[in-house]
Amino acid sequence: MLNLENVSKSFKPPSSFGRELLSLISRKEIGGSVHAVRGLSLRVKPGQILGLVGESGSGKSTLGRIMCGLYRPNTGKVVFEGRDLDSLNKKERQRLSLKIQFMFQDPASSLNPRIRCGAALSEGLVIHGLGNRLERREKVCHLMEEVGLSPKLIDRYPHQFSGGQRQRLSLARALSLDPSLLIADEPASAIDVSIQAQIINLLLDLKAKRGLTMVLISHDLPLVCLMADQIAVMYGGLLMEVFPRSLLGQVDHHPYVKALWASADFASSQKITLEGEPPDPLNPPPGCPFHPRCLEAVDICASLCPPMLPLGSDHFCACHLRK
Ligand code: SF4
C-alpha cells in the first residue's frame, strides 16, 4: 500500500537569530541541519499494522508525517497505492488526503480549545465539501458512537472532556473522512494506563471493522508488539531492524532491540541497561549510530554504517554482527 524508498528529511534551524537563541539555551554551537530521517526504505502492506518504535528524537514522528504527505522528503520517494506523492498535483493531493489520515500525539494541543466537538469532527468534511449540514451532523454523531462517546456531548469544548475522551475525539476526527490508512502517533502516551487498554482495544476493533491499514508510532516496544503485525525499530533517523511480530524473541535481534526489550521486561533475568544518550541529530556519530551505546560494538562499528540486510522473510537488520 505504501512504499518509502531511500527517504531522507532534514530541517534547517529557523534563522540566525533562532540559532543564536538555541545556542544560548543549549550552551553549545548550533549550526548545520537536523538530520531527522536518513535514507530509509520501508513498506506498509494493506490490512497490516506496522509498528514504528524508537526513543524520542529517533525520527519516527517525522517519518509518520512524511508517510501522510505532511512533510516532503528532501530525497527519496513515497509511493502510495502505486503513485509517487511528489508527482501529484494539488487536486490529486487533496483527494489523497482523504485516504491517509494522521492521528496526532497530544489531543489536548491538536484540538482547538475554542471549537466545539461537533465542529472539530466535521472540519474535514467541510473542507472537502462532503455532505450538507444535517448529513455532517449525523455523520459526527455516528463517529462519536463508533469511538464510544455519547452524541449528547457534541456541543462540548475539548477542555470539558477527560484525557481518554479527548483521545477518542482525536481518533473520531482522523476517521471522519473514512481513510484507508491511519497513522497514529503515540495514541496511548498522554493517558492513564487504565485508559490505554481501552484505546488500544478500540483501535483494534475499528481496524477490524473498517479494514484499516495502520501505522502505529510509539516509544513503547511491548505495546507495539501487542498490536503490530510488522515491527520497524528506528534509531538516530535510521532503521535498525524490521521483523514480523511472530519472530519476536525467536531470533538474535539487533542489540538496540534487545536493549529496548530487556529494559521494558521487568521479569527478565537478562538485564541490559541502555546507558548514554541518543545521538545528536545535528551531529550524528560516524559509523553505526548506535555504536557509542552498544555493548557488542567492534572496531568497524565506529567507522562504517552497517547496511540493512535481509535475514529472512520480512526480516531485515542493520548490524555488522547480524548477517
Ligand atoms: Fe552494535 Fe556494531 Fe551492530 Fe551497531 S553495527 S549495533 S555498534 S554491533
Coordinates of C-alpha atoms and ligand atoms in Angstrom, one line a residue:
M1 CA 0.0 0.0 0.0
L2 CA 2.8 2.4 0.9
N3 CA 6.4 2.3 -0.1
L4 CA 9.1 4.5 1.1
E5 CA 12.3 4.4 -1.0
N6 CA 15.5 5.8 0.4
V7 CA 13.7 8.7 2.1
S8 CA 15.6 11.5 3.9
K9 CA 14.4 14.6 5.7
S10 CA 16.5 17.3 7.4
F11 CA 15.5 20.6 8.9
K12 CA 17.4 23.8 8.9
P13 CA 17.5 25.9 12.1
P14 CA 15.0 28.7 11.6
S15 CA 17.2 31.8 11.3
S16 CA 20.5 33.2 12.6
F17 CA 18.6 34.8 15.5
G18 CA 16.9 31.4 16.2
R19 CA 20.2 29.7 16.0
E20 CA 21.8 32.1 18.5
L21 CA 18.9 31.7 20.8
L22 CA 19.1 27.9 20.7
S23 CA 22.9 28.1 21.2
L24 CA 22.3 30.2 24.3
I25 CA 19.7 27.9 25.7
S26 CA 21.6 24.6 25.0
R27 CA 25.0 26.2 25.7
K28 CA 26.5 24.8 22.5
E29 CA 27.1 26.0 19.0
I30 CA 24.1 25.3 16.8
G31 CA 24.7 25.1 13.0
G32 CA 24.0 22.9 10.0
S33 CA 20.8 20.9 9.7
V34 CA 18.9 18.5 11.9
H35 CA 19.0 15.1 10.2
A36 CA 15.7 13.6 11.3
V37 CA 15.4 10.7 8.8
R38 CA 18.4 9.4 6.8
G39 CA 17.9 7.3 3.7
L40 CA 15.3 4.9 4.9
S41 CA 13.2 2.4 2.9
L42 CA 10.1 0.7 4.3
R43 CA 6.9 -1.0 3.1
V44 CA 3.4 -1.0 4.6
K45 CA 1.2 -3.9 3.4
P46 CA -2.6 -3.5 3.1
G47 CA -4.5 -4.6 6.1
Q48 CA -1.4 -4.7 8.2
I49 CA -0.5 -2.8 11.4
L50 CA 3.1 -1.6 11.1
G51 CA 4.6 -0.6 14.5
L52 CA 7.2 2.1 14.3
V53 CA 9.3 2.1 17.5
G54 CA 12.1 4.3 18.9
E55 CA 13.2 6.6 21.6
S56 CA 12.3 10.4 21.5
G57 CA 14.2 12.0 18.7
S58 CA 14.7 8.8 16.6
G59 CA 12.8 10.3 13.7
K60 CA 9.6 8.2 13.9
S61 CA 7.1 11.1 14.1
T62 CA 8.9 12.8 11.2
L63 CA 8.7 9.6 9.2
G64 CA 4.9 9.4 10.0
R65 CA 4.4 12.9 8.7
I66 CA 6.3 12.0 5.5
M67 CA 4.1 8.9 5.1
C68 CA 1.0 11.0 5.0
G69 CA 2.4 13.8 2.9
L70 CA 2.5 16.5 5.7
Y71 CA 6.3 16.7 5.1
R72 CA 8.0 16.4 1.7
P73 CA 11.2 14.4 1.9
N74 CA 14.5 16.0 0.8
T75 CA 15.4 12.9 -1.1
G76 CA 13.7 9.6 -2.0
K77 CA 10.2 8.6 -3.0
V78 CA 6.9 8.0 -1.2
V79 CA 4.6 5.8 -3.3
F80 CA 1.0 5.3 -2.1
E81 CA -1.1 2.8 -4.0
G82 CA 1.3 2.9 -6.9
R83 CA 1.5 6.7 -7.2
D84 CA 4.5 8.8 -6.3
L85 CA 3.2 11.6 -3.9
D86 CA 5.6 14.1 -5.4
S87 CA 4.1 13.6 -8.9
L88 CA 0.6 14.6 -7.7
N89 CA -1.0 18.0 -8.5
K90 CA -2.9 20.0 -5.8
K91 CA -6.2 18.3 -6.6
E92 CA -4.8 14.8 -6.5
R93 CA -3.0 15.5 -3.2
Q94 CA -6.3 16.7 -1.8
R95 CA -8.0 13.5 -2.9
L96 CA -5.2 11.5 -1.4
S97 CA -5.5 13.3 1.9
L98 CA -9.0 11.6 2.2
K99 CA -7.3 8.2 2.1
I100 CA -4.4 8.9 4.6
Q101 CA -5.2 10.4 8.0
F102 CA -2.9 11.3 10.8
M103 CA -3.9 11.0 14.5
F104 CA -1.8 13.5 16.4
Q105 CA 0.2 12.7 19.5
D106 CA -1.4 15.1 22.0
P107 CA -5.1 15.6 21.6
A108 CA -5.0 18.5 24.2
S109 CA -3.0 20.6 21.8
S110 CA -4.2 19.3 18.5
L111 CA -7.9 20.1 19.2
N112 CA -8.7 23.8 19.0
P113 CA -9.9 24.8 22.5
R114 CA -12.3 27.3 21.0
I115 CA -14.1 24.9 18.7
R116 CA -16.9 22.7 19.9
C117 CA -16.5 18.9 19.4
G118 CA -19.1 18.8 16.6
A119 CA -17.4 21.4 14.5
A120 CA -13.9 19.9 15.1
L121 CA -15.1 16.5 13.9
S122 CA -16.8 17.9 10.8
E123 CA -13.9 20.2 9.8
G124 CA -12.5 17.7 7.3
L125 CA -16.0 17.1 5.8
V126 CA -16.5 20.8 5.3
I127 CA -13.0 21.3 3.8
H128 CA -13.7 18.5 1.3
G129 CA -17.3 19.7 0.6
L130 CA -18.8 16.4 1.8
G131 CA -22.5 16.3 2.7
N132 CA -24.8 19.1 3.8
R133 CA -25.1 20.4 7.4
L134 CA -27.6 17.8 8.5
E135 CA -25.7 14.9 6.9
R136 CA -22.4 16.1 8.5
R137 CA -24.1 16.3 12.0
E138 CA -25.4 12.8 11.5
K139 CA -22.0 11.5 10.5
V140 CA -20.4 13.2 13.5
C141 CA -22.9 11.6 15.9
H142 CA -22.2 8.2 14.3
L143 CA -18.5 8.7 14.6
M144 CA -18.9 9.6 18.3
E145 CA -20.8 6.5 18.9
E146 CA -18.3 4.5 17.0
V147 CA -15.5 5.6 19.3
G148 CA -17.6 5.2 22.4
L149 CA -18.7 8.8 23.1
S150 CA -22.3 9.9 23.6
P151 CA -23.6 12.1 20.8
K152 CA -25.1 14.2 23.5
L153 CA -21.6 15.6 24.1
I154 CA -21.5 17.1 20.6
D155 CA -21.6 20.7 21.8
R156 CA -18.9 20.5 24.4
Y157 CA -15.5 22.1 24.1
P158 CA -12.3 19.9 24.3
H159 CA -11.4 21.0 27.8
Q160 CA -14.8 19.6 29.0
F161 CA -13.6 16.1 28.1
S162 CA -11.2 13.8 30.0
G163 CA -7.9 12.8 28.6
G164 CA -9.2 9.4 27.4
Q165 CA -12.3 11.1 25.8
R166 CA -10.1 13.6 24.0
Q167 CA -8.1 10.7 22.6
R168 CA -11.3 9.2 21.3
L169 CA -12.2 12.5 19.8
S170 CA -8.9 12.7 18.1
L171 CA -9.5 9.2 16.7
A172 CA -13.0 10.1 15.5
R173 CA -11.6 13.2 13.7
A174 CA -9.0 11.0 12.0
L175 CA -11.7 8.6 10.9
S176 CA -14.2 11.3 9.7
L177 CA -13.0 11.0 6.1
D178 CA -13.1 7.2 6.1
P179 CA -9.3 6.8 5.4
S180 CA -7.8 3.5 4.2
L181 CA -4.5 4.2 6.0
L182 CA -4.4 5.6 9.6
I183 CA -1.2 6.8 11.1
A184 CA -1.5 7.0 14.9
D185 CA 1.3 8.9 16.6
E186 CA 1.7 7.7 20.3
P187 CA -2.1 7.1 20.6
A188 CA -1.8 5.9 24.2
S189 CA 1.1 8.1 25.6
A190 CA -0.9 11.0 27.0
I191 CA -3.4 8.9 29.0
D192 CA -3.6 6.8 32.2
V193 CA -2.5 3.1 32.0
S194 CA -6.1 2.0 32.8
I195 CA -7.5 4.0 29.8
Q196 CA -4.6 2.9 27.5
A197 CA -6.0 -0.6 27.2
Q198 CA -9.4 0.8 26.2
I199 CA -7.9 3.0 23.5
I200 CA -5.8 0.1 22.2
N201 CA -8.8 -2.2 22.1
L202 CA -10.8 0.5 20.3
L203 CA -8.1 0.9 17.7
L204 CA -8.0 -2.9 17.1
D205 CA -11.8 -3.1 16.9
L206 CA -12.0 -0.2 14.4
K207 CA -9.2 -1.7 12.3
A208 CA -11.0 -5.0 12.0
K209 CA -14.4 -3.3 11.4
R210 CA -13.2 -0.8 8.8
G211 CA -10.5 -3.0 7.2
L212 CA -8.0 -0.2 8.0
T213 CA -4.2 -0.3 7.4
M214 CA -2.4 1.3 10.3
V215 CA 1.0 2.7 11.2
L216 CA 1.3 2.8 15.0
I217 CA 4.1 5.1 16.2
S218 CA 5.3 4.6 19.8
H219 CA 8.3 4.6 22.1
D220 CA 6.8 1.5 23.8
L221 CA 8.1 -1.7 22.3
P222 CA 5.9 -4.1 24.3
L223 CA 2.7 -2.1 23.5
V224 CA 3.6 -2.2 19.8
C225 CA 4.3 -5.9 19.9
L226 CA 0.8 -6.4 21.3
M227 CA -0.8 -4.8 18.3
A228 CA 1.5 -4.8 15.2
D229 CA 2.0 -7.4 12.5
Q230 CA 5.3 -6.0 11.5
I231 CA 7.7 -4.0 13.7
A232 CA 10.2 -1.4 12.5
V233 CA 12.7 -0.1 15.0
M234 CA 14.3 3.3 14.4
Y235 CA 17.4 4.9 16.0
G236 CA 19.1 8.2 15.0
G237 CA 17.0 8.6 11.9
L238 CA 17.8 5.1 10.6
L239 CA 16.1 1.8 10.7
M240 CA 17.8 -0.8 12.9
E241 CA 15.6 -3.8 12.4
V242 CA 12.3 -4.7 10.7
F243 CA 10.7 -8.0 11.7
P244 CA 7.3 -9.7 11.9
R245 CA 5.8 -10.0 15.4
S246 CA 6.0 -13.8 15.2
L247 CA 9.8 -13.6 15.2
L248 CA 9.9 -11.6 18.5
G249 CA 12.3 -13.4 20.8
Q250 CA 12.9 -16.2 18.2
V251 CA 15.9 -14.7 16.5
D252 CA 19.1 -12.9 17.6
H253 CA 17.7 -9.4 17.5
H254 CA 19.7 -6.1 16.8
P255 CA 21.5 -5.0 20.0
Y256 CA 19.3 -1.9 20.3
V257 CA 16.1 -4.0 20.0
K258 CA 17.4 -6.4 22.7
A259 CA 18.2 -3.5 25.0
L260 CA 14.8 -1.9 24.4
W261 CA 13.0 -5.2 25.1
A262 CA 15.2 -6.0 28.2
S263 CA 14.6 -2.6 29.7
A264 CA 10.8 -3.0 29.4
D265 CA 10.7 -6.6 30.6
F266 CA 10.8 -6.3 34.4
A267 CA 10.7 -10.1 34.8
S268 CA 13.7 -10.7 32.6
S269 CA 16.8 -12.2 34.2
Q270 CA 19.0 -10.9 31.4
K271 CA 19.3 -7.2 32.5
I272 CA 20.7 -4.9 29.8
T273 CA 21.0 -1.3 30.8
L274 CA 20.9 1.2 28.0
E275 CA 23.4 3.9 29.1
G276 CA 24.2 7.2 27.4
E277 CA 22.1 9.5 25.3
P278 CA 20.5 9.1 21.9
P279 CA 22.6 10.6 19.1
D280 CA 22.5 14.4 18.5
P281 CA 20.5 14.8 15.2
L282 CA 22.6 17.9 14.4
N283 CA 25.8 16.0 14.6
P284 CA 25.2 12.2 14.3
P285 CA 28.2 10.0 15.0
P286 CA 30.0 8.3 12.1
G287 CA 29.6 4.6 11.5
C288 CA 26.7 2.8 13.2
P289 CA 24.6 5.4 15.1
F290 CA 24.2 3.0 18.0
H291 CA 27.9 2.3 18.5
P292 CA 28.5 4.7 21.4
R293 CA 25.9 2.8 23.5
C294 CA 26.3 -0.7 22.0
L295 CA 27.6 -3.5 24.3
E296 CA 28.6 -5.6 21.3
A297 CA 30.4 -2.9 19.3
V298 CA 33.6 -3.9 17.4
D299 CA 36.2 -1.7 15.7
I300 CA 34.4 -1.4 12.3
C301 CA 31.2 -0.1 14.0
A302 CA 32.7 3.4 14.7
S303 CA 33.7 4.0 11.1
L304 CA 31.2 2.1 8.8
C305 CA 27.4 2.3 8.9
P306 CA 26.0 -1.2 8.5
P307 CA 23.7 -1.7 5.6
M308 CA 20.2 -3.0 6.1
L309 CA 20.4 -6.7 5.1
P310 CA 17.6 -9.3 4.6
L311 CA 18.0 -12.1 7.2
G312 CA 14.8 -14.0 6.3
S313 CA 11.3 -13.5 5.0
D314 CA 10.2 -9.9 6.0
H315 CA 13.2 -9.8 8.4
F316 CA 15.9 -7.1 7.9
C317 CA 18.7 -6.0 10.2
A318 CA 21.4 -3.3 10.1
C319 CA 24.2 -4.6 12.2
H320 CA 27.8 -5.8 11.3
L321 CA 27.4 -8.8 13.6
R322 CA 24.0 -10.0 12.2
K323 CA 24.4 -11.4 8.6
Ligands
SF4_1 FE1 26.4 -2.6 17.7 FE2 28.2 -2.6 15.8 FE3 25.8 -3.8 15.4 FE4 26.0 -1.2 15.6 S1 26.8 -2.5 14.0 S2 24.5 -2.5 16.6 S3 27.6 -0.9 17.0 S4 27.4 -4.4 16.9

